[in-house]
Amino acid sequence: MFMKLVIAPDQDTACAHVADMLYTCCAQNPAAVLGLATGRTMERVYGHLVRRIHDRPVNLAGCTTFNLDEYCGPVARTAQSYRAYMQHHLFRHLDILPTQTHLPPGDTDDVTAACARYETAIRAAGGIDLQLLGIGHTGHIGFNEPLSSFASRTRRVRLAPATRAQNAEMFGDCPDDVPQHALTVGVGTILETRRAVLLATGPGKAAIIARVTEGAISPMTSASALHFHPDCTFVLDEDAAMDLSDECRWMAEFILPRH
Ligand code: GLP
Protein backbone atom coordinates (compact mmCIF):
# COMPACT_ATOMS: atom_id res chain seq x y z
CA MET A 1 0.00 0.00 0.00
CA PHE A 2 1.25 3.47 -0.90
CA MET A 3 -0.18 6.92 -0.71
CA LYS A 4 -0.83 7.57 -4.41
CA LEU A 5 0.39 10.79 -6.01
CA VAL A 6 -1.12 12.09 -9.24
CA ILE A 7 0.53 15.17 -10.75
CA ALA A 8 -1.34 17.14 -13.40
CA PRO A 9 0.28 19.77 -15.62
CA ASP A 10 -2.15 22.50 -14.57
CA GLN A 11 -4.96 23.37 -12.19
CA ASP A 12 -7.79 22.68 -14.61
CA THR A 13 -6.53 19.18 -15.44
CA ALA A 14 -6.14 18.37 -11.74
CA CYS A 15 -9.69 19.56 -10.98
CA ALA A 16 -11.17 17.69 -13.96
CA HIS A 17 -9.40 14.51 -12.81
CA VAL A 18 -10.95 14.76 -9.34
CA ALA A 19 -14.38 15.53 -10.87
CA ASP A 20 -14.00 12.32 -12.90
CA MET A 21 -13.33 10.34 -9.71
CA LEU A 22 -16.53 11.71 -8.14
CA TYR A 23 -18.52 11.12 -11.32
CA THR A 24 -17.28 7.53 -11.65
CA CYS A 25 -18.09 6.82 -8.01
CA CYS A 26 -21.73 7.95 -8.56
CA ALA A 27 -22.03 6.25 -11.96
CA GLN A 28 -20.79 2.90 -10.61
CA ASN A 29 -22.74 2.97 -7.35
CA PRO A 30 -26.30 4.37 -7.37
CA ALA A 31 -26.18 4.44 -3.54
CA ALA A 32 -22.83 6.25 -3.35
CA VAL A 33 -22.03 8.19 -0.18
CA LEU A 34 -19.80 11.16 -0.92
CA GLY A 35 -17.79 13.21 1.55
CA LEU A 36 -17.60 16.75 0.19
CA ALA A 37 -15.35 19.73 0.83
CA THR A 38 -15.48 23.49 0.38
CA GLY A 39 -12.87 26.16 -0.41
CA ARG A 40 -11.82 27.93 -3.59
CA THR A 41 -9.96 24.86 -4.89
CA MET A 42 -13.20 22.87 -5.09
CA GLU A 43 -15.18 25.42 -7.11
CA ARG A 44 -13.60 24.24 -10.37
CA VAL A 45 -14.09 20.57 -9.40
CA TYR A 46 -17.81 21.12 -8.90
CA GLY A 47 -18.00 23.04 -12.19
CA HIS A 48 -16.51 20.06 -14.05
CA LEU A 49 -18.71 17.58 -12.15
CA VAL A 50 -21.92 19.47 -12.99
CA ARG A 51 -20.95 19.56 -16.70
CA ARG A 52 -20.15 15.82 -16.68
CA ILE A 53 -23.50 14.99 -15.09
CA HIS A 54 -25.37 17.21 -17.54
CA ASP A 55 -23.54 15.65 -20.50
CA ARG A 56 -23.97 12.06 -19.33
CA PRO A 57 -26.69 11.99 -16.64
CA VAL A 58 -26.38 9.69 -13.65
CA ASN A 59 -29.22 8.92 -11.31
CA LEU A 60 -28.48 10.59 -7.97
CA ALA A 61 -31.76 9.57 -6.31
CA GLY A 62 -29.95 7.11 -4.04
CA CYS A 63 -26.81 9.20 -3.50
CA THR A 64 -26.03 10.84 -0.13
CA THR A 65 -23.50 13.57 0.70
CA PHE A 66 -21.82 14.65 3.94
CA ASN A 67 -19.73 17.81 4.08
CA LEU A 68 -16.65 18.10 6.23
CA ASP A 69 -17.38 21.29 8.10
CA GLU A 70 -19.48 24.39 8.78
CA TYR A 71 -18.94 27.65 10.63
CA CYS A 72 -20.52 28.00 14.07
CA GLY A 73 -23.15 30.57 14.95
CA PRO A 74 -25.79 32.53 13.02
CA VAL A 75 -23.42 32.72 10.02
CA ALA A 76 -24.38 29.09 9.32
CA ARG A 77 -27.73 30.42 8.05
CA THR A 78 -26.28 33.11 5.77
CA ALA A 79 -24.76 33.38 2.30
CA GLN A 80 -21.29 33.03 3.89
CA SER A 81 -22.08 29.54 5.19
CA TYR A 82 -20.71 26.38 3.67
CA ARG A 83 -24.33 25.24 3.13
CA ALA A 84 -24.79 28.29 0.86
CA TYR A 85 -21.47 27.54 -0.87
CA MET A 86 -22.57 23.95 -1.60
CA GLN A 87 -25.98 25.08 -2.78
CA HIS A 88 -24.44 27.63 -5.11
CA HIS A 89 -21.62 25.52 -6.59
CA LEU A 90 -23.20 22.06 -6.65
CA PHE A 91 -26.55 21.12 -5.16
CA ARG A 92 -28.78 23.55 -7.10
CA HIS A 93 -27.41 22.13 -10.37
CA LEU A 94 -28.14 18.50 -9.45
CA ASP A 95 -31.22 16.39 -9.13
CA ILE A 96 -30.60 15.62 -5.46
CA LEU A 97 -33.02 16.08 -2.56
CA PRO A 98 -31.95 18.50 0.20
CA THR A 99 -32.60 15.69 2.71
CA GLN A 100 -29.80 13.68 1.06
CA THR A 101 -27.23 16.46 1.55
CA HIS A 102 -25.76 16.92 5.01
CA LEU A 103 -23.53 19.52 6.64
CA PRO A 104 -22.67 19.76 10.33
CA PRO A 105 -25.35 22.04 11.86
CA GLY A 106 -23.23 25.05 12.81
CA ASP A 107 -26.16 26.95 14.34
CA THR A 108 -27.16 24.25 16.84
CA ASP A 109 -27.74 24.91 20.56
CA ASP A 110 -26.59 21.46 21.61
CA VAL A 111 -23.23 20.95 19.95
CA THR A 112 -22.40 17.62 21.59
CA ALA A 113 -25.68 15.98 20.60
CA ALA A 114 -25.58 17.44 17.07
CA CYS A 115 -22.02 16.21 16.49
CA ALA A 116 -22.89 12.72 17.77
CA ARG A 117 -25.95 12.69 15.44
CA TYR A 118 -23.73 13.63 12.48
CA GLU A 119 -21.43 10.67 13.15
CA THR A 120 -24.45 8.38 13.54
CA ALA A 121 -25.93 9.62 10.26
CA ILE A 122 -22.67 8.86 8.41
CA ARG A 123 -22.63 5.34 9.84
CA ALA A 124 -26.35 4.82 9.12
CA ALA A 125 -25.72 5.76 5.47
CA GLY A 126 -23.16 2.95 5.32
CA GLY A 127 -20.00 5.08 5.68
CA ILE A 128 -18.35 7.35 3.15
CA ASP A 129 -17.29 5.75 -0.14
CA LEU A 130 -15.24 8.65 -1.49
CA GLN A 131 -14.01 11.54 0.66
CA LEU A 132 -12.93 14.74 -1.09
CA LEU A 133 -10.39 16.87 0.82
CA GLY A 134 -8.74 20.23 0.39
CA ILE A 135 -5.88 21.42 2.58
CA GLY A 136 -5.43 24.58 4.60
CA HIS A 137 -2.17 26.42 5.16
CA THR A 138 -2.03 24.96 8.69
CA GLY A 139 -2.16 21.48 7.15
CA HIS A 140 -5.76 21.04 8.22
CA ILE A 141 -8.18 18.64 6.57
CA GLY A 142 -11.76 19.67 7.25
CA PHE A 143 -11.14 22.18 10.01
CA ASN A 144 -8.86 19.88 12.01
CA GLU A 145 -6.36 22.45 13.18
CA PRO A 146 -2.92 21.59 14.67
CA LEU A 147 -3.00 19.13 17.58
CA SER A 148 -6.26 17.52 16.45
CA SER A 149 -6.06 13.93 17.64
CA PHE A 150 -5.88 11.32 14.89
CA ALA A 151 -8.79 9.66 16.74
CA SER A 152 -10.91 12.86 16.78
CA ARG A 153 -14.58 12.76 15.75
CA THR A 154 -17.08 15.44 14.72
CA ARG A 155 -16.77 18.33 17.18
CA ARG A 156 -16.50 22.07 17.68
CA VAL A 157 -13.05 23.57 17.05
CA ARG A 158 -11.40 26.97 17.36
CA LEU A 159 -9.99 28.18 14.04
CA ALA A 160 -6.30 29.06 13.81
CA PRO A 161 -5.39 32.66 12.89
CA ALA A 162 -3.81 31.40 9.63
CA THR A 163 -7.09 29.70 8.69
CA ARG A 164 -9.15 32.81 9.41
CA ALA A 165 -6.74 34.81 7.24
CA GLN A 166 -6.93 32.19 4.46
CA ASN A 167 -10.74 32.22 4.48
CA ALA A 168 -11.20 36.00 4.83
CA GLU A 169 -12.21 36.53 1.19
CA MET A 170 -15.83 35.52 1.92
CA PHE A 171 -15.85 38.01 4.80
CA GLY A 172 -14.86 41.21 3.02
CA ASP A 173 -11.16 40.33 3.30
CA CYS A 174 -11.35 40.90 7.04
CA PRO A 175 -9.93 37.93 9.07
CA ASP A 176 -11.53 39.30 12.25
CA ASP A 177 -14.97 38.82 10.68
CA VAL A 178 -14.35 35.11 9.97
CA PRO A 179 -16.12 33.08 12.68
CA GLN A 180 -13.83 31.94 15.48
CA HIS A 181 -15.34 28.45 15.70
CA ALA A 182 -16.55 25.73 13.38
CA LEU A 183 -17.90 22.19 13.49
CA THR A 184 -15.75 19.68 11.66
CA VAL A 185 -15.69 15.93 11.22
CA GLY A 186 -12.63 14.50 12.97
CA VAL A 187 -9.39 13.08 11.63
CA GLY A 188 -10.60 9.70 12.92
CA THR A 189 -13.84 10.13 10.93
CA ILE A 190 -11.83 10.89 7.77
CA LEU A 191 -9.52 7.89 8.29
CA GLU A 192 -12.56 5.60 8.29
CA THR A 193 -13.67 6.61 4.79
CA ARG A 194 -13.20 3.90 2.15
CA ARG A 195 -11.27 6.12 -0.25
CA ALA A 196 -9.87 9.63 0.16
CA VAL A 197 -8.68 12.13 -2.44
CA LEU A 198 -6.88 15.30 -1.44
CA LEU A 199 -6.66 18.03 -4.07
CA ALA A 200 -4.16 20.88 -3.87
CA THR A 201 -3.37 23.39 -6.59
CA GLY A 202 -1.23 26.51 -6.90
CA PRO A 203 2.18 27.55 -5.56
CA GLY A 204 0.67 28.62 -2.23
CA LYS A 205 0.13 24.96 -1.34
CA ALA A 206 3.62 23.71 -2.34
CA ALA A 207 5.26 24.02 1.11
CA ILE A 208 2.45 22.37 3.05
CA ILE A 209 2.14 19.57 0.48
CA ALA A 210 5.88 18.79 0.76
CA ARG A 211 5.57 18.81 4.58
CA VAL A 212 2.55 16.51 4.59
CA THR A 213 3.92 14.14 1.96
CA GLU A 214 7.54 13.85 3.07
CA GLY A 215 7.72 15.29 6.57
CA ALA A 216 6.91 13.89 9.99
CA ILE A 217 3.53 12.31 10.67
CA SER A 218 2.26 14.61 13.40
CA PRO A 219 -0.98 15.98 14.82
CA MET A 220 0.60 19.40 14.18
CA THR A 221 -0.19 18.69 10.51
CA SER A 222 -3.55 16.90 10.41
CA ALA A 223 -3.25 15.92 6.75
CA SER A 224 -0.17 13.82 7.60
CA ALA A 225 -2.60 11.36 9.22
CA LEU A 226 -3.57 10.39 5.67
CA HIS A 227 -0.44 8.19 5.57
CA PHE A 228 -2.53 5.86 7.77
CA HIS A 229 -5.43 5.85 5.29
CA PRO A 230 -5.70 2.56 3.39
CA ASP A 231 -6.65 4.17 0.05
CA CYS A 232 -5.59 7.79 -0.30
CA THR A 233 -4.65 9.73 -3.44
CA PHE A 234 -3.14 13.22 -3.56
CA VAL A 235 -4.01 15.01 -6.82
CA LEU A 236 -1.70 17.98 -7.37
CA ASP A 237 -0.93 20.41 -10.13
CA GLU A 238 2.74 21.09 -10.94
CA ASP A 239 2.67 24.29 -8.85
CA ALA A 240 1.52 22.50 -5.70
CA ALA A 241 3.99 19.66 -6.40
CA MET A 242 7.02 21.88 -6.97
CA ASP A 243 8.64 21.36 -3.54
CA LEU A 244 8.48 17.55 -3.71
CA SER A 245 11.79 15.67 -3.86
CA ASP A 246 12.88 13.67 -6.90
CA GLU A 247 12.38 10.45 -4.90
CA CYS A 248 8.77 11.41 -4.26
CA ARG A 249 8.11 12.49 -7.84
CA TRP A 250 9.51 9.17 -8.98
CA MET A 251 6.55 7.48 -7.26
CA ALA A 252 3.97 9.77 -8.90
CA GLU A 253 1.69 9.17 -11.84
CA PHE A 254 1.76 12.06 -14.32
CA ILE A 255 -1.34 12.84 -16.32
CA LEU A 256 -1.64 14.78 -19.57
CA PRO A 257 -3.58 18.00 -20.20
CA ARG A 258 -7.15 17.55 -21.37
CA HIS A 259 -7.09 19.51 -24.62
C1 GLP B 1 -11.50 25.60 4.22
C2 GLP B 1 -12.15 24.27 4.46
C3 GLP B 1 -11.16 23.18 4.31
C4 GLP B 1 -10.39 23.32 3.00
C5 GLP B 1 -9.75 24.66 2.89
C6 GLP B 1 -9.03 24.89 1.57
O1 GLP B 1 -10.64 25.94 5.28
N1 GLP B 1 -12.73 24.18 5.75
O2 GLP B 1 -11.84 21.95 4.36
O3 GLP B 1 -9.42 22.33 2.96
O4 GLP B 1 -10.79 25.58 3.00
O5 GLP B 1 -9.27 26.17 1.08
P1 GLP B 1 -8.90 26.69 -0.36
O6 GLP B 1 -9.34 25.68 -1.34
O7 GLP B 1 -9.69 27.97 -0.50
O8 GLP B 1 -7.43 26.88 -0.37
XYZ file of C-alpha atoms and ligand atoms in Angstrom:
275
model
C 0.000 0.000 0.000
C 1.255 3.465 -0.899
C -0.179 6.922 -0.711
C -0.828 7.567 -4.405
C 0.394 10.787 -6.014
C -1.119 12.090 -9.241
C 0.528 15.167 -10.748
C -1.338 17.137 -13.403
C 0.282 19.770 -15.618
C -2.147 22.499 -14.572
C -4.964 23.374 -12.190
C -7.792 22.680 -14.614
C -6.533 19.180 -15.442
C -6.137 18.368 -11.736
C -9.686 19.562 -10.983
C -11.168 17.690 -13.956
C -9.397 14.511 -12.809
C -10.950 14.764 -9.344
C -14.375 15.533 -10.866
C -13.995 12.318 -12.902
C -13.328 10.344 -9.711
C -16.531 11.711 -8.142
C -18.522 11.123 -11.325
C -17.279 7.529 -11.649
C -18.094 6.820 -8.007
C -21.728 7.945 -8.557
C -22.025 6.247 -11.956
C -20.791 2.898 -10.605
C -22.739 2.970 -7.352
C -26.304 4.366 -7.368
C -26.177 4.435 -3.541
C -22.833 6.254 -3.348
C -22.031 8.188 -0.176
C -19.795 11.159 -0.923
C -17.786 13.212 1.553
C -17.603 16.752 0.191
C -15.348 19.732 0.833
C -15.481 23.491 0.380
C -12.867 26.159 -0.410
C -11.821 27.928 -3.593
C -9.958 24.865 -4.885
C -13.200 22.871 -5.090
C -15.177 25.420 -7.111
C -13.604 24.242 -10.372
C -14.087 20.570 -9.396
C -17.809 21.117 -8.898
C -18.003 23.040 -12.195
C -16.515 20.057 -14.046
C -18.708 17.582 -12.149
C -21.916 19.471 -12.993
C -20.946 19.557 -16.698
C -20.148 15.816 -16.681
C -23.496 14.990 -15.086
C -25.375 17.215 -17.537
C -23.539 15.653 -20.505
C -23.974 12.058 -19.326
C -26.692 11.986 -16.641
C -26.377 9.685 -13.652
C -29.225 8.917 -11.305
C -28.477 10.595 -7.974
C -31.757 9.570 -6.310
C -29.946 7.110 -4.036
C -26.810 9.200 -3.500
C -26.032 10.845 -0.134
C -23.505 13.569 0.703
C -21.819 14.654 3.941
C -19.733 17.813 4.080
C -16.647 18.103 6.225
C -17.376 21.289 8.100
C -19.483 24.388 8.775
C -18.937 27.650 10.625
C -20.517 28.001 14.066
C -23.147 30.565 14.946
C -25.787 32.532 13.016
C -23.420 32.721 10.017
C -24.381 29.090 9.317
C -27.729 30.422 8.046
C -26.276 33.112 5.770
C -24.757 33.384 2.297
C -21.295 33.026 3.888
C -22.081 29.543 5.191
C -20.713 26.383 3.670
C -24.333 25.245 3.128
C -24.794 28.285 0.860
C -21.474 27.539 -0.869
C -22.567 23.952 -1.596
C -25.984 25.082 -2.778
C -24.436 27.628 -5.115
C -21.621 25.521 -6.591
C -23.200 22.062 -6.653
C -26.549 21.125 -5.158
C -28.783 23.552 -7.100
C -27.407 22.128 -10.365
C -28.138 18.499 -9.446
C -31.224 16.394 -9.127
C -30.597 15.618 -5.461
C -33.018 16.079 -2.559
C -31.951 18.501 0.202
C -32.598 15.692 2.708
C -29.799 13.681 1.065
C -27.227 16.460 1.550
C -25.761 16.920 5.012
C -23.534 19.521 6.643
C -22.674 19.756 10.333
C -25.352 22.045 11.858
C -23.228 25.052 12.807
C -26.161 26.947 14.336
C -27.159 24.250 16.840
C -27.735 24.914 20.559
C -26.595 21.461 21.614
C -23.231 20.947 19.947
C -22.397 17.624 21.591
C -25.677 15.981 20.597
C -25.583 17.438 17.075
C -22.023 16.208 16.495
C -22.893 12.716 17.766
C -25.947 12.691 15.441
C -23.728 13.630 12.478
C -21.431 10.665 13.153
C -24.451 8.381 13.540
C -25.931 9.618 10.257
C -22.671 8.864 8.406
C -22.629 5.344 9.839
C -26.348 4.825 9.118
C -25.724 5.759 5.469
C -23.158 2.948 5.317
C -19.998 5.079 5.684
C -18.347 7.352 3.152
C -17.291 5.753 -0.139
C -15.238 8.654 -1.486
C -14.007 11.540 0.658
C -12.932 14.739 -1.085
C -10.388 16.865 0.822
C -8.735 20.232 0.394
C -5.884 21.424 2.579
C -5.432 24.585 4.601
C -2.169 26.415 5.162
C -2.031 24.962 8.691
C -2.157 21.478 7.154
C -5.765 21.038 8.223
C -8.183 18.641 6.567
C -11.763 19.667 7.251
C -11.136 22.183 10.013
C -8.855 19.875 12.015
C -6.357 22.450 13.178
C -2.916 21.592 14.673
C -2.999 19.130 17.581
C -6.261 17.517 16.448
C -6.058 13.926 17.636
C -5.876 11.320 14.892
C -8.794 9.659 16.739
C -10.911 12.857 16.781
C -14.578 12.761 15.752
C -17.078 15.440 14.719
C -16.773 18.333 17.178
C -16.501 22.073 17.682
C -13.049 23.570 17.047
C -11.399 26.972 17.357
C -9.992 28.176 14.044
C -6.295 29.060 13.813
C -5.395 32.661 12.886
C -3.805 31.404 9.630
C -7.093 29.704 8.693
C -9.153 32.811 9.410
C -6.743 34.805 7.239
C -6.933 32.187 4.464
C -10.741 32.223 4.485
C -11.203 36.004 4.831
C -12.208 36.530 1.192
C -15.829 35.524 1.924
C -15.855 38.009 4.805
C -14.862 41.209 3.024
C -11.161 40.328 3.297
C -11.350 40.898 7.041
C -9.925 37.928 9.070
C -11.527 39.300 12.250
C -14.968 38.822 10.683
C -14.349 35.112 9.973
C -16.118 33.083 12.676
C -13.834 31.935 15.481
C -15.342 28.452 15.702
C -16.554 25.728 13.382
C -17.902 22.193 13.488
C -15.751 19.680 11.665
C -15.689 15.930 11.215
C -12.628 14.499 12.966
C -9.388 13.081 11.633
C -10.603 9.702 12.922
C -13.836 10.133 10.930
C -11.828 10.890 7.775
C -9.517 7.895 8.293
C -12.565 5.605 8.291
C -13.665 6.609 4.785
C -13.197 3.903 2.149
C -11.271 6.120 -0.252
C -9.868 9.630 0.158
C -8.683 12.125 -2.437
C -6.877 15.304 -1.439
C -6.659 18.028 -4.065
C -4.159 20.882 -3.868
C -3.367 23.395 -6.594
C -1.233 26.507 -6.902
C 2.184 27.547 -5.563
C 0.675 28.620 -2.230
C 0.131 24.958 -1.341
C 3.624 23.709 -2.345
C 5.262 24.022 1.106
C 2.449 22.370 3.053
C 2.143 19.574 0.478
C 5.876 18.785 0.765
C 5.575 18.812 4.582
C 2.545 16.513 4.595
C 3.921 14.144 1.955
C 7.541 13.845 3.068
C 7.721 15.288 6.567
C 6.911 13.886 9.987
C 3.531 12.314 10.672
C 2.264 14.607 13.395
C -0.981 15.976 14.820
C 0.600 19.403 14.175
C -0.188 18.692 10.508
C -3.549 16.896 10.406
C -3.251 15.919 6.753
C -0.168 13.824 7.596
C -2.601 11.358 9.220
C -3.575 10.389 5.670
C -0.437 8.189 5.573
C -2.529 5.855 7.773
C -5.435 5.852 5.290
C -5.697 2.557 3.385
C -6.655 4.174 0.055
C -5.586 7.785 -0.302
C -4.647 9.733 -3.437
C -3.144 13.217 -3.563
C -4.009 15.007 -6.817
C -1.701 17.984 -7.373
C -0.930 20.414 -10.126
C 2.737 21.095 -10.939
C 2.668 24.289 -8.846
C 1.516 22.500 -5.696
C 3.992 19.656 -6.400
C 7.020 21.879 -6.973
C 8.643 21.356 -3.543
C 8.477 17.549 -3.708
C 11.788 15.670 -3.859
C 12.876 13.669 -6.898
C 12.379 10.453 -4.898
C 8.775 11.406 -4.256
C 8.108 12.493 -7.844
C 9.512 9.171 -8.981
C 6.549 7.484 -7.260
C 3.971 9.770 -8.900
C 1.690 9.175 -11.840
C 1.763 12.061 -14.317
C -1.341 12.845 -16.317
C -1.643 14.784 -19.565
C -3.580 18.001 -20.202
C -7.148 17.546 -21.371
C -7.090 19.514 -24.624
C -11.496 25.604 4.225
C -12.152 24.274 4.463
C -11.158 23.177 4.310
C -10.392 23.324 3.003
C -9.747 24.656 2.887
C -9.027 24.887 1.571
O -10.637 25.935 5.277
N -12.734 24.176 5.745
O -11.836 21.949 4.358
O -9.417 22.330 2.962
O -10.788 25.585 2.999
O -9.270 26.167 1.081
P -8.903 26.692 -0.358
O -9.342 25.678 -1.339
O -9.689 27.973 -0.495
O -7.426 26.883 -0.372
